Amino acid sequence: MKCKTGRVFLLIFLAVAVCGQAFGLHQVAPKQNPHHASKHHGRLRRILWNPVFRPSHDSLLRQNEEIDRMELPRIQNQAELDQLIARQELVPIVASQTLRFDPRLDPDRRYCRPWTRDFLDDLSEAYFKQFHAPIQVNSAVRTVQVQKKLRRHNRNAAPEKGETASSHLAGITVDIQRRGMTKQQVAWMEEYLMPLRDEGLVEPEEERHQWVFHVAVSGRYADSQEPKTSFGAQQDEAQYDPLGEPPSISAENNPQE
């Protein structure tokens, strides 16, 4: 009898040990702290987002210094905007095969300085020759009133006054849609803008939250004797291939590679 009892206890002990191991194999792993996961993804996004023209305080200062050099006013309201349009100090940006607008952009704000329109004409023509697609203008001239309203729901918008005020207020700046561009197209834009930036003819920024090329154009652009579309002319020699990379694009200029 004692022997049977001993065997029964042994069998029970073995069964408990086996079941314990089985349960151990199915233990649920501790959940990852969502705060830590968010931090990890945030760092990853910062690593991947590495634009050539990173927005900065110094860039805003340079844009405003150019406005002050040309003694241009910051347009306060619609009445002042209408006066500048009537005097042709602001000219209309015209949609075409090579340029389109974000349909949400108010027609009253589809204006800019004459030299800024020259820049847009040159850029859109060169871009269309390369990619057979138009560029899209998302924003152009703004008034102080418009900028104040914008800042209420967009904390990244530049202020409407001060040394870092938005350069849209003087009509020298346009925002060109970046969202939806391929890596090849973004790299092409960066390479097109780079020599113009180095010559002091434009001050570009690649905005992260709005996904646009914000480009302030110097009044010196109109006075420049160099062909503005020289980059596009060089690209004409390369055969267009919608699936390939243009030969002159440098991989190190592509922030998404």
XYZ file of N, CA and C in Angstrom:
771
model
N 0.829 -1.205 0.000
C 0.000 0.000 0.000
C 0.863 1.254 0.000
N 1.899 1.268 0.856
C 2.804 2.407 0.916
C 3.503 2.607 -0.415
N 3.820 1.482 -1.062
C 4.522 1.570 -2.358
C 3.638 2.232 -3.404
N 2.330 1.818 -3.391
C 1.397 2.419 -4.344
C 1.239 3.914 -4.093
N 1.140 4.249 -2.798
C 0.987 5.669 -2.452
C 2.197 6.473 -2.916
N 3.377 5.908 -2.764
C 4.600 6.595 -3.195
C 4.616 6.834 -4.692
N 4.152 5.783 -5.445
C 4.138 5.938 -6.908
C 3.136 7.022 -7.341
N 1.983 7.077 -6.608
C 0.972 8.082 -6.928
C 1.529 9.491 -6.720
N 2.210 9.700 -5.564
C 2.809 11.020 -5.298
C 3.869 11.372 -6.328
N 4.639 10.355 -6.769
C 5.683 10.598 -7.767
C 5.081 11.034 -9.102
N 3.962 10.333 -9.473
C 3.300 10.694 -10.725
C 2.720 12.109 -10.656
N 2.130 12.449 -9.497
C 1.579 13.797 -9.342
C 2.682 14.840 -9.429
N 3.820 14.578 -8.794
C 4.950 15.509 -8.813
C 5.458 15.737 -10.235
N 5.594 14.614 -10.978
C 6.060 14.721 -12.360
C 5.069 15.512 -13.223
N 3.758 15.276 -13.006
C 2.743 15.982 -13.791
C 2.785 17.480 -13.519
N 2.947 17.840 -12.237
C 3.020 19.262 -11.883
C 4.243 19.921 -12.505
N 5.379 19.203 -12.481
C 6.613 19.755 -13.059
C 6.472 19.999 -14.556
N 5.874 19.021 -15.270
C 5.700 19.151 -16.723
C 4.753 20.294 -17.053
N 3.640 20.375 -16.301
C 2.675 21.456 -16.552
C 3.289 22.824 -16.269
N 4.103 22.883 -15.243
C 4.756 24.161 -14.915
C 5.641 24.628 -16.045
N 6.394 23.714 -16.664
C 7.243 24.083 -17.798
C 6.393 24.545 -18.985
N 5.251 23.825 -19.169
C 4.382 24.194 -20.289
C 3.837 25.600 -20.118
N 3.398 25.878 -18.897
C 2.885 27.228 -18.633
C 3.988 28.264 -18.773
N 5.188 27.905 -18.419
C 6.310 28.832 -18.531
C 6.587 29.205 -19.966
N 6.374 28.232 -20.871
C 6.619 28.492 -22.287
C 5.622 29.492 -22.861
N 4.466 29.597 -22.221
C 3.425 30.463 -22.770
C 3.233 31.744 -21.972
N 4.225 32.087 -21.193
C 4.137 33.339 -20.464
C 4.100 34.520 -21.436
N 3.260 35.476 -21.138
C 3.107 36.654 -22.002
C 4.261 37.612 -21.749
N 4.924 38.036 -22.836
C 6.036 38.979 -22.702
C 5.506 40.318 -22.215
N 6.253 40.998 -21.376
C 5.795 42.301 -20.874
C 5.606 43.280 -22.017
N 4.537 44.074 -21.951
C 4.232 45.045 -23.003
C 5.256 46.166 -23.001
N 5.598 46.611 -24.215
C 6.551 47.715 -24.342
C 5.884 49.018 -23.948
N 6.597 49.801 -23.205
C 6.086 51.106 -22.798
C 5.835 51.954 -24.040
N 4.569 52.382 -24.277
C 4.281 53.162 -25.501
C 5.079 54.449 -25.568
N 5.446 54.991 -24.403
C 6.245 56.227 -24.392
C 7.615 55.968 -24.986
N 8.210 54.791 -24.616
C 9.515 54.429 -25.162
C 9.417 54.161 -26.655
N 8.319 53.505 -27.079
C 8.135 53.224 -28.513
C 8.025 54.520 -29.295
N 7.296 55.474 -28.727
C 7.138 56.767 -29.394
C 8.478 57.464 -29.543
N 9.305 57.388 -28.490
C 10.637 58.000 -28.554
C 11.464 57.364 -29.656
N 11.385 56.014 -29.744
C 12.174 55.299 -30.755
C 11.772 55.733 -32.158
N 10.444 55.786 -32.412
C 9.980 56.177 -33.744
C 10.320 57.631 -34.036
N 10.288 58.469 -32.996
C 10.658 59.867 -33.186
C 12.100 60.009 -33.609
N 12.995 59.230 -32.966
C 14.418 59.270 -33.343
C 14.602 58.766 -34.760
N 13.825 57.717 -35.125
C 13.939 57.156 -36.470
C 13.533 58.174 -37.515
N 12.431 58.905 -37.234
C 11.988 59.926 -38.193
C 13.026 61.021 -38.347
N 13.668 61.405 -37.231
C 14.680 62.459 -37.316
C 15.870 62.007 -38.141
N 16.212 60.701 -38.031
C 17.337 60.173 -38.791
C 17.002 60.176 -40.280
N 15.763 59.757 -40.625
C 15.383 59.660 -42.029
C 15.201 61.033 -42.658
N 14.741 62.026 -41.884
C 14.510 63.362 -42.417
C 15.799 64.154 -42.308
N 16.505 64.236 -43.409
C 17.803 64.910 -43.414
C 17.893 65.793 -44.648
N 17.147 66.919 -44.660
C 17.079 67.746 -45.870
C 18.359 68.526 -46.112
N 18.567 68.890 -47.357
C 19.699 69.740 -47.720
C 19.489 71.150 -47.166
N 18.243 71.643 -47.253
C 17.947 73.012 -46.819
C 17.093 72.964 -45.545
N 17.754 72.728 -44.444
C 17.044 72.610 -43.170
C 16.596 73.993 -42.681
N 15.325 74.139 -42.275
C 14.867 75.424 -41.736
C 15.669 75.828 -40.505
N 15.919 77.118 -40.371
C 16.713 77.590 -39.235
C 16.373 79.035 -38.924
N 16.749 79.459 -37.739
C 16.581 80.855 -37.329
C 17.413 81.774 -38.220
N 18.631 81.349 -38.559
C 19.506 82.154 -39.409
C 18.908 82.362 -40.794
N 18.240 81.323 -41.312
C 17.615 81.448 -42.630
C 16.510 82.500 -42.597
N 15.703 82.509 -41.541
C 14.655 83.528 -41.412
C 15.257 84.927 -41.332
N 16.377 85.037 -40.629
C 17.050 86.338 -40.536
C 17.514 86.800 -41.909
N 18.089 85.899 -42.703
C 18.570 86.268 -44.039
C 17.410 86.696 -44.937
N 16.282 86.004 -44.841
C 15.124 86.379 -45.655
C 14.653 87.790 -45.314
N 14.617 88.106 -44.020
C 14.163 89.434 -43.607
C 15.191 90.510 -43.910
N 16.464 90.155 -43.871
C 17.504 91.119 -44.248
C 17.379 91.505 -45.717
N 17.028 90.544 -46.564
C 16.848 90.843 -47.985
C 15.632 91.743 -48.198
N 14.574 91.485 -47.462
C 13.378 92.335 -47.555
C 13.715 93.767 -47.145
N 14.470 93.900 -46.058
C 14.859 95.232 -45.590
C 15.804 95.914 -46.573
N 16.710 95.146 -47.178
C 17.642 95.714 -48.154
C 16.882 96.320 -49.323
N 15.820 95.655 -49.750
C 15.023 96.147 -50.879
C 13.963 97.155 -50.444
N 13.888 97.390 -49.129
C 12.934 98.344 -48.571
C 11.498 98.010 -48.983
N 11.168 96.728 -48.868
C 9.824 96.270 -49.197
C 8.951 96.295 -47.948
N 7.689 96.654 -48.084
C 6.796 96.656 -46.923
C 6.293 95.245 -46.616
N 5.968 95.012 -45.351
C 5.211 93.822 -44.981
C 3.735 94.193 -45.155
N 3.061 93.487 -46.013
C 1.697 93.867 -46.414
C 0.739 93.592 -45.263
N 0.070 94.631 -44.791
C -0.732 94.522 -43.583
C -2.101 93.883 -43.804
N -2.767 94.260 -44.890
C -4.155 93.819 -45.058
C -4.519 93.748 -46.545
N -5.780 93.401 -46.804
C -6.222 93.232 -48.183
C -6.170 94.540 -48.956
N -6.435 95.657 -48.296
C -6.404 96.952 -48.985
C -5.000 97.254 -49.507
N -3.983 97.016 -48.692
C -2.603 97.237 -49.129
C -2.229 96.265 -50.241
N -2.691 95.032 -50.128
C -2.430 94.040 -51.172
C -3.024 94.483 -52.501
N -4.254 94.976 -52.472
C -4.915 95.435 -53.699
C -4.162 96.614 -54.326
N -3.640 97.505 -53.502
C -2.889 98.651 -54.016
C -1.616 98.208 -54.734
N -0.903 97.259 -54.149
C 0.334 96.764 -54.762
C 0.041 96.052 -56.082
N -1.075 95.345 -56.135
C -1.472 94.668 -57.376
C -1.827 95.707 -58.439
N -2.551 96.744 -58.031
C -2.947 97.795 -58.974
C -1.733 98.514 -59.542
N -0.690 98.680 -58.720
C 0.533 99.348 -59.179
C 1.484 98.376 -59.869
N 1.083 97.122 -59.976
C 1.869 96.051 -60.603
C 3.201 95.809 -59.896
N 3.239 96.163 -58.614
C 4.397 95.789 -57.805
C 4.311 94.322 -57.400
N 3.099 93.804 -57.419
C 2.853 92.368 -57.315
C 2.203 91.920 -58.614
N 2.645 90.794 -59.138
C 2.133 90.308 -60.419
C 1.486 88.939 -60.227
N 0.525 88.581 -61.080
C -0.150 87.287 -60.918
C 0.749 86.124 -61.325
N 0.637 85.048 -60.586
C 1.264 83.780 -60.989
C 0.229 83.066 -61.851
N 0.621 82.678 -63.035
C -0.331 82.131 -64.003
C -0.162 80.617 -64.102
N -1.266 79.905 -63.921
C -1.235 78.450 -64.093
C -1.003 78.104 -65.556
N -0.278 77.017 -65.780
C 0.052 76.606 -67.147
C 0.322 75.112 -67.163
N 0.820 74.652 -68.285
C 1.188 73.236 -68.403
C 2.286 72.868 -67.399
N 3.108 73.828 -67.025
C 4.261 73.549 -66.167
C 4.037 73.936 -64.712
N 2.904 74.602 -64.417
C 2.672 75.076 -63.052
C 1.181 75.012 -62.738
N 0.890 74.525 -61.544
C -0.499 74.485 -61.076
C -0.553 74.994 -59.636
N -1.769 75.221 -59.141
C -1.964 75.692 -57.774
C -2.632 74.616 -56.924
N -2.371 74.669 -55.640
C -3.222 73.961 -54.697
C -4.593 74.634 -54.798
N -5.648 73.875 -55.091
C -6.967 74.508 -55.282
C -7.471 75.245 -54.050
N -6.891 74.963 -52.879
C -7.318 75.653 -51.657
C -6.715 77.052 -51.540
N -5.750 77.376 -52.388
C -5.117 78.686 -52.308
C -6.047 79.759 -52.862
N -6.361 80.740 -52.032
C -7.248 81.839 -52.416
C -6.688 82.564 -53.642
N -7.510 82.802 -54.666
C -7.040 83.531 -55.863
C -6.410 84.883 -55.538
N -6.851 85.541 -54.447
C -6.273 86.822 -54.065
C -4.831 86.690 -53.592
N -4.385 85.459 -53.301
C -3.032 85.259 -52.804
C -2.134 84.577 -53.838
N -2.581 84.539 -55.070
C -1.779 83.940 -56.140
C -0.966 85.028 -56.850
N -0.268 85.825 -56.045
C 0.541 86.932 -56.544
C 1.911 86.884 -55.873
N 2.881 87.522 -56.515
C 4.236 87.601 -55.959
C 4.967 88.774 -56.620
N 6.213 88.997 -56.225
C 7.047 90.021 -56.855
C 7.448 89.558 -58.259
N 7.701 90.492 -59.178
C 8.035 90.097 -60.558
C 9.216 89.139 -60.652
N 10.272 89.368 -59.853
C 11.436 88.488 -59.943
C 11.146 87.091 -59.376
N 10.205 87.026 -58.438
C 9.809 85.716 -57.922
C 9.059 84.940 -58.988
N 8.239 85.643 -59.766
C 7.554 84.965 -60.873
C 8.553 84.518 -61.935
N 9.585 85.322 -62.190
C 10.639 84.899 -63.129
C 11.264 83.589 -62.666
N 11.551 83.521 -61.369
C 12.126 82.299 -60.808
C 11.183 81.121 -61.010
N 9.897 81.310 -60.727
C 8.925 80.224 -60.893
C 8.836 79.773 -62.349
N 8.856 80.733 -63.272
C 8.797 80.384 -64.697
C 10.003 79.528 -65.086
N 11.192 79.938 -64.631
C 12.412 79.198 -64.964
C 12.396 77.800 -64.342
N 12.027 77.746 -63.067
C 12.009 76.462 -62.364
C 10.985 75.510 -62.967
N 9.771 75.998 -63.178
C 8.709 75.112 -63.675
C 9.027 74.590 -65.079
N 9.645 75.435 -65.896
C 10.014 74.999 -67.247
C 11.076 73.901 -67.192
N 12.110 74.104 -66.358
C 13.176 73.113 -66.245
C 12.656 71.810 -65.646
N 11.780 71.925 -64.636
C 11.223 70.735 -63.982
C 10.353 69.943 -64.959
N 9.554 70.662 -65.757
C 8.677 69.983 -66.714
C 9.488 69.260 -67.788
N 10.575 69.895 -68.234
C 11.424 69.245 -69.236
C 12.019 67.948 -68.689
N 12.325 67.931 -67.400
C 12.953 66.757 -66.811
C 11.955 65.653 -66.476
N 10.788 66.030 -65.937
C 9.873 65.023 -65.402
C 8.517 64.966 -66.101
N 8.277 65.851 -67.068
C 7.003 65.874 -67.784
C 5.834 66.029 -66.811
N 6.033 66.824 -65.786
C 5.007 67.062 -64.771
C 5.151 68.500 -64.271
N 4.054 69.127 -63.834
C 4.137 70.506 -63.333
C 4.555 70.550 -61.866
N 5.071 71.680 -61.440
C 5.236 71.930 -60.021
C 3.914 72.489 -59.494
N 3.724 72.414 -58.176
C 2.496 72.939 -57.576
C 2.832 74.016 -56.555
N 2.218 75.176 -56.715
C 2.394 76.271 -55.766
C 1.303 76.183 -54.707
N 1.710 76.044 -53.452
C 0.755 75.936 -52.349
C 0.490 77.260 -51.658
N 1.442 78.190 -51.751
C 1.269 79.484 -51.095
C 2.176 80.503 -51.754
N 1.726 81.758 -51.733
C 2.544 82.857 -52.277
C 2.423 84.040 -51.321
N 1.935 85.189 -51.807
C 1.873 86.364 -50.942
C 0.845 86.162 -49.821
N 1.158 86.729 -48.664
C 0.213 86.743 -47.531
C 0.215 88.137 -46.918
N -0.867 88.462 -46.261
C -0.919 89.698 -45.488
C -0.686 89.366 -44.017
N -0.419 90.390 -43.229
C -0.243 90.192 -41.786
C -1.512 89.597 -41.189
N -2.664 90.034 -41.658
C -3.930 89.491 -41.164
C -4.026 87.993 -41.422
N -3.656 87.579 -42.626
C -3.696 86.156 -42.971
C -2.704 85.368 -42.121
N -1.503 85.926 -41.920
C -0.480 85.233 -41.144
C -0.921 85.033 -39.694
N -1.589 86.029 -39.126
C -2.093 85.898 -37.755
C -3.090 84.746 -37.659
N -3.999 84.653 -38.621
C -4.978 83.565 -38.625
C -4.284 82.215 -38.791
N -3.269 82.180 -39.648
C -2.544 80.937 -39.881
C -1.878 80.435 -38.613
N -1.326 81.346 -37.839
C -0.611 80.963 -36.620
C -1.538 80.410 -35.527
N -2.818 80.681 -35.635
C -3.758 80.177 -34.637
C -3.884 78.660 -34.686
N -3.726 78.084 -35.887
C -3.869 76.626 -36.000
C -2.608 75.945 -36.534
N -1.554 76.717 -36.761
C -0.281 76.144 -37.211
C 0.844 76.742 -36.381
N 1.237 76.023 -35.339
C 2.237 76.561 -34.416
C 3.623 76.672 -35.056
N 3.809 76.048 -36.240
C 5.106 76.114 -36.914
C 5.218 77.309 -37.857
N 4.119 78.027 -38.046
C 4.148 79.186 -38.949
C 5.020 80.290 -38.351
N 5.730 81.005 -39.224
C 6.580 82.111 -38.774
C 5.708 83.244 -38.242
N 6.257 84.074 -37.367
C 5.479 85.195 -36.824
C 5.159 86.233 -37.893
N 4.221 87.118 -37.572
C 3.810 88.154 -38.513
C 4.603 89.443 -38.337
N 5.501 89.478 -37.360
C 6.326 90.669 -37.161
C 7.641 90.269 -36.516
N 8.589 91.215 -36.489
C 9.879 90.939 -35.882
C 10.926 90.511 -36.902
N 12.118 90.216 -36.390
C 13.248 89.908 -37.272
C 13.138 88.550 -37.946
N 12.225 87.701 -37.468
C 12.022 86.387 -38.099
C 10.614 86.274 -38.686
N 10.020 87.399 -39.051
C 8.667 87.384 -39.625
C 8.652 86.615 -40.948
N 7.500 86.110 -41.300
C 7.356 85.358 -42.548
C 7.688 86.237 -43.747
N 8.513 85.718 -44.637
C 8.870 86.484 -45.846
C 7.738 86.483 -46.873
N 6.692 85.669 -46.654
C 5.507 85.726 -47.525
C 4.858 87.107 -47.468
N 5.064 87.815 -46.353
C 4.403 89.111 -46.150
C 4.910 90.176 -47.107
N 6.082 89.956 -47.718
C 6.626 90.915 -48.676
C 6.416 90.476 -50.119
N 5.851 89.278 -50.312
C 5.566 88.812 -51.665
C 6.748 88.231 -52.411
N 7.872 87.980 -51.711
C 9.050 87.454 -52.408
C 9.118 85.925 -52.367
N 8.193 85.293 -51.648
C 8.328 83.873 -51.314
C 7.172 83.044 -51.853
N 7.501 81.823 -52.261
C 6.485 80.844 -52.667
C 6.777 79.516 -51.975
N 5.720 78.765 -51.722
C 5.843 77.398 -51.210
C 5.491 76.441 -52.329
N 6.424 75.535 -52.632
C 6.242 74.573 -53.716
C 6.037 73.190 -53.114
N 4.977 72.536 -53.542
C 4.614 71.232 -52.990
C 5.764 70.241 -53.086
N 6.106 69.625 -51.945
C 7.155 68.599 -51.885
C 6.545 67.226 -51.656
N 5.429 67.181 -50.940
C 4.758 65.907 -50.688
C 4.352 65.275 -52.016
N 4.631 64.000 -52.162
C 4.292 63.301 -53.390
C 5.419 63.248 -54.400
N 6.463 64.061 -54.204
C 7.620 63.976 -55.090
C 8.405 62.690 -54.811
N 8.973 62.130 -55.849
C 9.839 60.969 -55.677
C 11.189 61.421 -55.118
N 11.999 60.461 -54.690
C 13.351 60.783 -54.231
C 14.142 61.473 -55.337
N 13.931 61.008 -56.555
C 14.629 61.593 -57.698
C 14.224 63.046 -57.895
N 12.940 63.331 -57.771
C 12.454 64.694 -57.972
C 12.911 65.637 -56.861
N 12.901 65.143 -55.611
C 13.392 65.954 -54.496
C 14.872 66.272 -54.681
N 15.652 65.270 -55.065
C 17.083 65.475 -55.277
C 17.330 66.466 -56.414
N 16.529 66.371 -57.464
C 16.665 67.310 -58.584
C 16.394 68.740 -58.115
N 15.332 68.920 -57.344
C 15.000 70.251 -56.827
C 16.134 70.804 -55.974
N 16.682 69.975 -55.123
C 17.771 70.418 -54.253
C 18.985 70.826 -55.072
N 19.284 70.064 -56.104
C 20.454 70.378 -56.919
C 20.202 71.631 -57.783
N 18.959 71.829 -58.185
C 18.620 73.042 -58.940
C 18.777 74.279 -58.057
N 18.328 74.187 -56.819
C 18.334 75.334 -55.916
C 19.709 75.632 -55.324
N 20.550 74.624 -55.227
C 21.834 74.793 -54.544
C 22.697 75.918 -55.130
N 22.970 75.947 -56.443
C 23.817 77.038 -56.969
C 23.152 78.399 -56.837
N 21.832 78.455 -56.938
C 21.138 79.732 -56.765
C 21.253 80.212 -55.324
N 21.184 79.277 -54.380
C 21.368 79.635 -52.974
C 22.787 80.126 -52.727
N 23.755 79.420 -53.311
C 25.160 79.800 -53.118
C 25.460 81.183 -53.689
N 24.743 81.577 -54.734
C 24.933 82.902 -55.329
C 24.127 83.981 -54.609
N 23.359 83.596 -53.596
C 22.556 84.562 -52.868
C 21.303 84.993 -53.600
N 20.861 84.194 -54.576
C 19.683 84.550 -55.366
C 18.392 84.001 -54.767
N 18.486 82.918 -54.009
C 17.317 82.372 -53.324
C 17.732 81.935 -51.921
N 16.759 81.852 -51.041
C 16.964 81.314 -49.694
C 15.906 80.225 -49.487
N 16.267 78.959 -49.729
C 15.280 77.875 -49.655
C 15.281 77.177 -48.295
N 14.136 76.635 -47.950
C 13.977 75.775 -46.782
C 13.078 74.612 -47.171
N 13.381 73.437 -46.630
C 12.509 72.276 -46.821
C 11.720 72.080 -45.526
N 10.486 72.553 -45.529
C 9.680 72.489 -44.320
C 9.218 71.065 -44.067
N 9.333 70.668 -42.818
C 9.029 69.285 -42.461
C 7.535 69.049 -42.261
N 6.871 69.967 -41.584
C 5.480 69.729 -41.222
C 4.537 69.996 -42.385
N 4.862 70.952 -43.233
C 4.015 71.260 -44.382
C 4.464 70.526 -45.645
N 5.670 69.964 -45.643
C 6.224 69.225 -46.780
C 6.210 70.066 -48.055
N 6.852 71.230 -47.958
C 7.003 72.105 -49.125
C 8.445 72.594 -49.203
N 8.823 73.049 -50.382
C 10.029 73.853 -50.562
C 9.601 75.307 -50.398
N 10.018 75.923 -49.318
C 9.747 77.339 -49.069
C 10.930 78.104 -49.665
N 10.674 78.926 -50.682
C 11.765 79.590 -51.399
C 11.534 81.097 -51.418
N 12.410 81.828 -50.729
C 12.408 83.291 -50.793
C 13.384 83.706 -51.894
N 12.936 84.571 -52.800
C 13.731 84.930 -53.978
C 14.233 86.369 -53.833
N 15.538 86.530 -53.963
C 16.159 87.849 -53.851
C 15.847 88.712 -55.076
N 15.777 90.020 -54.863
C 15.613 90.937 -55.982
C 16.772 90.867 -56.952
N 17.906 90.326 -56.493
C 19.076 90.187 -57.371
C 18.839 89.149 -58.472
N 17.828 88.311 -58.294
C 17.545 87.293 -59.310
C 17.262 87.954 -60.661
N 16.511 89.057 -60.633
C 16.171 89.749 -61.884
C 17.393 90.385 -62.522
N 18.388 90.724 -61.704
C 19.583 91.408 -62.220
C 20.687 90.435 -62.632
N 20.503 89.167 -62.275
C 21.544 88.184 -62.566
C 21.713 88.020 -64.074
N 22.959 88.043 -64.537
C 23.248 87.885 -65.959
C 23.416 86.425 -66.355
N 23.494 85.542 -65.344
C 23.658 84.118 -65.644
C 22.314 83.534 -66.060
N 22.323 82.587 -67.001
C 21.060 81.942 -67.389
C 20.472 81.216 -66.191
N 19.210 81.511 -65.866
C 18.601 80.946 -64.675
C 18.279 79.466 -64.845
N 18.155 79.026 -66.118
C 17.766 77.635 -66.353
C 18.943 76.799 -66.816
N 20.162 77.213 -66.467
C 21.340 76.468 -66.920
C 21.319 75.042 -66.416
N 20.822 74.834 -65.197
C 20.756 73.472 -64.667
C 19.811 72.625 -65.503
N 18.652 73.217 -65.856
C 17.702 72.483 -66.669
C 18.257 72.190 -68.043
N 19.058 73.129 -68.596
C 19.636 72.911 -69.918
C 20.608 71.745 -69.895
N 21.373 71.627 -68.792
C 22.292 70.502 -68.675
C 21.523 69.195 -68.619
N 20.356 69.221 -67.941
C 19.574 68.008 -67.809
C 18.970 67.570 -69.129
N 18.756 68.514 -70.065
C 18.159 68.158 -71.348
C 19.005 67.150 -72.107
N 20.314 67.146 -71.823
C 21.200 66.238 -72.534
C 20.985 64.792 -72.100
N 20.408 64.622 -70.905
C 20.147 63.273 -70.415
C 18.764 62.840 -70.875
N 18.622 61.600 -71.324
C 17.339 61.086 -71.768
C 16.430 60.899 -70.569
N 15.188 61.323 -70.670
C 14.244 61.201 -69.568
C 13.887 59.747 -69.349
N 13.981 59.304 -68.129
C 13.619 57.944 -67.762
C 12.830 58.015 -66.459
N 11.500 57.805 -66.505
C 10.688 57.975 -65.296
C 11.007 56.989 -64.203
N 11.717 55.899 -64.524
C 12.032 54.900 -63.509
C 13.475 54.971 -63.050
N 14.287 55.751 -63.743
C 15.707 55.781 -63.430
C 16.120 57.054 -62.755
N 17.398 57.163 -62.409
C 17.972 58.343 -61.791
C 18.678 59.169 -62.854
N 18.508 60.492 -62.876
C 19.249 61.310 -63.832
C 20.733 61.204 -63.566
N 21.574 61.104 -64.594
C 22.996 60.851 -64.404
C 23.699 61.850 -63.517
N 23.249 63.124 -63.508
C 24.016 64.132 -62.783
C 23.611 64.241 -61.314
N 22.579 63.516 -60.888
C 22.152 63.588 -59.503
C 23.138 62.839 -58.630
N 23.632 63.521 -57.616
C 24.567 62.894 -56.686
C 23.804 62.244 -55.554
N 24.136 61.015 -55.209
C 23.431 60.289 -54.158
C 23.546 61.009 -52.830
N 24.662 61.702 -52.595
C 24.833 62.351 -51.309
C 23.932 63.560 -51.140
N 23.334 64.035 -52.241
C 22.393 65.146 -52.149
C 20.971 64.669 -51.927
N 20.757 63.354 -51.897
C 19.426 62.802 -51.708
C 19.237 62.447 -50.250
N 18.457 63.233 -49.478
C 18.349 63.003 -48.062
C 17.600 61.738 -47.697
N 16.909 61.096 -48.668
C 16.128 59.931 -48.317
C 16.830 58.631 -48.700
N 18.016 58.710 -49.222
C 18.731 57.482 -49.565
C 19.221 56.772 -48.299
